[in-house]
Short mmCIF file of C-alpha atoms in Angstrom, two decimals:
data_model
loop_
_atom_site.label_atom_id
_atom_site.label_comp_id
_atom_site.label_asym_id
_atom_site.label_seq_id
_atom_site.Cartn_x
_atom_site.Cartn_y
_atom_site.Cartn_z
CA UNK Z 1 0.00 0.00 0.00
CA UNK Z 2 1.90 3.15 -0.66
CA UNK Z 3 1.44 6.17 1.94
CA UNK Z 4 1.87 9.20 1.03
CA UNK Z 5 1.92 12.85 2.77
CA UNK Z 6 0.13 10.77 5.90
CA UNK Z 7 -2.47 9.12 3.33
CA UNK Z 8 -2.86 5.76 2.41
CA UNK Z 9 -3.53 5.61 -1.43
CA UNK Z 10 -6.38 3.06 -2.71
CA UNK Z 11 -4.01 0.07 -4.44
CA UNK Z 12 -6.75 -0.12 -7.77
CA UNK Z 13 -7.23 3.14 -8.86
CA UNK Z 14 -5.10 5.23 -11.31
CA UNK Z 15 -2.50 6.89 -9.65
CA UNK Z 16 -3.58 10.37 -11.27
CA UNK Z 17 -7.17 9.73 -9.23
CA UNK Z 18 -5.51 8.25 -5.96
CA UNK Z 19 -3.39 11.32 -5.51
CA UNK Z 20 -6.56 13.19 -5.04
CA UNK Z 21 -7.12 11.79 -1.52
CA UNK Z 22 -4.50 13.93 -0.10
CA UNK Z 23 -5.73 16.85 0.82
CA UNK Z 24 -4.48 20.27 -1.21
CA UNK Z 25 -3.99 18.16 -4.21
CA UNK Z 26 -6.71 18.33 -7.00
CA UNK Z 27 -6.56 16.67 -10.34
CA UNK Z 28 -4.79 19.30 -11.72
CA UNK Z 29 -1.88 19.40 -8.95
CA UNK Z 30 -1.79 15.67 -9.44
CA UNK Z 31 -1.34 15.25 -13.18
CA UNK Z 32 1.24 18.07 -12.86
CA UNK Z 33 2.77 16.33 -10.17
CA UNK Z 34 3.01 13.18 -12.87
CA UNK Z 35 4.40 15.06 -15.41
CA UNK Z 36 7.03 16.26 -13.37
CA UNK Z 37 7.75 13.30 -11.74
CA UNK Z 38 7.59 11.53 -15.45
CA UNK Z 39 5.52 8.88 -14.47
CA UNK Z 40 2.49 7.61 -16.77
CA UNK Z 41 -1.21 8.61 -15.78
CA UNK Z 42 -2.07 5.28 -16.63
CA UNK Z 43 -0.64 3.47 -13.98
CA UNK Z 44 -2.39 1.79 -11.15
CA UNK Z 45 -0.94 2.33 -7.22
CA UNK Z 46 -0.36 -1.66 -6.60
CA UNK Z 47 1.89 -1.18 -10.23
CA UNK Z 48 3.91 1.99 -8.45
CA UNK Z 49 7.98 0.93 -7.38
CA UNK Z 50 9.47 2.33 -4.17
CA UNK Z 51 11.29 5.03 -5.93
CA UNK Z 52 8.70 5.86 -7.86
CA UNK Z 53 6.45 6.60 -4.87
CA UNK Z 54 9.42 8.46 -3.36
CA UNK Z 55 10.11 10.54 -5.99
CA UNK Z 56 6.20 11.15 -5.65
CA UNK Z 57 7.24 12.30 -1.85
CA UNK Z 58 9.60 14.75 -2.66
CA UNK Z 59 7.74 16.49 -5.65
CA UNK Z 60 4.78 17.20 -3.37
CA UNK Z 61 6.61 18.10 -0.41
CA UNK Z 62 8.92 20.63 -2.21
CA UNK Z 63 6.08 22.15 -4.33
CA UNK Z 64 2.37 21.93 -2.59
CA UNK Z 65 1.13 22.68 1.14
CA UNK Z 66 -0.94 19.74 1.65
CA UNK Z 67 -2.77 17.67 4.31
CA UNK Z 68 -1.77 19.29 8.62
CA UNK Z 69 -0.07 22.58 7.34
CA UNK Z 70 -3.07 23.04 4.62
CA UNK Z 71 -5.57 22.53 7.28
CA UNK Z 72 -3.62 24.81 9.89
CA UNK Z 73 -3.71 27.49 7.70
CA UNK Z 74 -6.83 27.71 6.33
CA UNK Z 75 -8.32 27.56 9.93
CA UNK Z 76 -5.56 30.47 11.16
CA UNK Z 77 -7.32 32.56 7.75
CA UNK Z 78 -10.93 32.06 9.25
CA UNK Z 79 -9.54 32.98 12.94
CA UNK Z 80 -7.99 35.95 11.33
CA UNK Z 81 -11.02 36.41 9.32
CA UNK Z 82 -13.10 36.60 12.87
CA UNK Z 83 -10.60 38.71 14.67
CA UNK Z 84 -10.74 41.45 12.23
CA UNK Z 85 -14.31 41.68 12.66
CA UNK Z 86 -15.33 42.00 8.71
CA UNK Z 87 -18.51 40.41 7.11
CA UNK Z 88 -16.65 37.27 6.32
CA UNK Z 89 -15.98 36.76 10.02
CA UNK Z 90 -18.94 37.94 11.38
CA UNK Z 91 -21.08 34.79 9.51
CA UNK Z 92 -17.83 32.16 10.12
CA UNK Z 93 -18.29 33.14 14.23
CA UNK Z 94 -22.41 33.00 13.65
CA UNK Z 95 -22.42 29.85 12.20
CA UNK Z 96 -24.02 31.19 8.65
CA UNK Z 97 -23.33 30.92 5.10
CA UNK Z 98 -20.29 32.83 4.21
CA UNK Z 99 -20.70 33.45 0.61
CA UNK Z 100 -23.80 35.02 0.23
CA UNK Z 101 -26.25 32.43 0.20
CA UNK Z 102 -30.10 33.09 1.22
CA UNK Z 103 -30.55 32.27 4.47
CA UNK Z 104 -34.57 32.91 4.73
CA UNK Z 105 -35.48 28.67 3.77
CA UNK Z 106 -32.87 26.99 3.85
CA UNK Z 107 -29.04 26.83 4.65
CA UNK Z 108 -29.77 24.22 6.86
CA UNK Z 109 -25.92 22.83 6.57
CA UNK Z 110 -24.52 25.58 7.96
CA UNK Z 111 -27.63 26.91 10.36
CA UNK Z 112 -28.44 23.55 11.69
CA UNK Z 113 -31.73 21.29 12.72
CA UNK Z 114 -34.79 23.44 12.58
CA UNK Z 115 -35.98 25.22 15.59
CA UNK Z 116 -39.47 25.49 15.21
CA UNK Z 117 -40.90 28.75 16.82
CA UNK Z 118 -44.14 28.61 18.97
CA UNK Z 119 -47.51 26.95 17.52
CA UNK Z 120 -50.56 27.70 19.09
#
C-alpha cells in the first residue's frame, strides 16, 4: 500500500485519481505532479515501485502545502477572518453561510436542525 503525505492511497485506482485523496492536491496538482515526476497517468498504485512513490514524496513536499499545514492554515485565515471583525468573520463566528447564500429557507448545513418557533 503506498502512503503518502500521511495518506494511504487506494491500491486499484489510477495513480492520477488516488493522488486526489490527499488533501491540497486536485486533479490538476496531481497530473502536474506526474508530469514532473515523469511517471504515466495510466498506472495503477499496486503497479507503483518504491522510488517511484518516493520521488512522488519529494515532488509534493517541495512544491504543494498539503494535508496538517493546509488545514492549519486555512483555519488560522478564518480565525484571522473573525478577529478582524469583517462580514466574512462575522457569519464564520455565527455559524451562517459565508458566501452570500439566502438564508430565509434553507441553509440548513450551515444553520443547523430546525428550531421550530411557537404553535398555538
Amino acid at each position: 500500500m503506498a502512503r503518502i503525505a500521511g495518506v494511504d492511497l487506494p491500491k486499484k485506482k489510477r495513480v492520477e485519481y488516488a493522488l486526489t485523496y490527499i488533501y491540497g492536491v486536485g486533479l490538476k496538482s496531481s497530473r502536474d505532479i506526474l508530469h514532473k515526476v515523469g511517471i504515466s497517468l495510466d498506472k495503477r498504485v499496486h503497479e507503483l515501485s518504491e522510488d517511484e512513490i518516493s520521488s512522488i514524496t519529494k515532488a509534493i513536499q517541495a512544491g504543494y502545502v498539503v494535508e496538517g499545514d493546509l488545514r492549519k492554515k486555512v483555519q488560522m485565515d478564518i480565525k484571522a477572518l473573525m478577529d478582524l471583525g469583517s462580514y466574512r468573520g462575522i457569519r464564520h463566528r455565527k455559524g451562517l453561510p459565508v458566501r452570500g447564500q439566502t438564508t430565509k429557507n434553507n441553509a440548513r448545513t450551515r444553520k443547523g436542525k430546525k428550531k421550530t418557533v411557537g404553535s398555538k
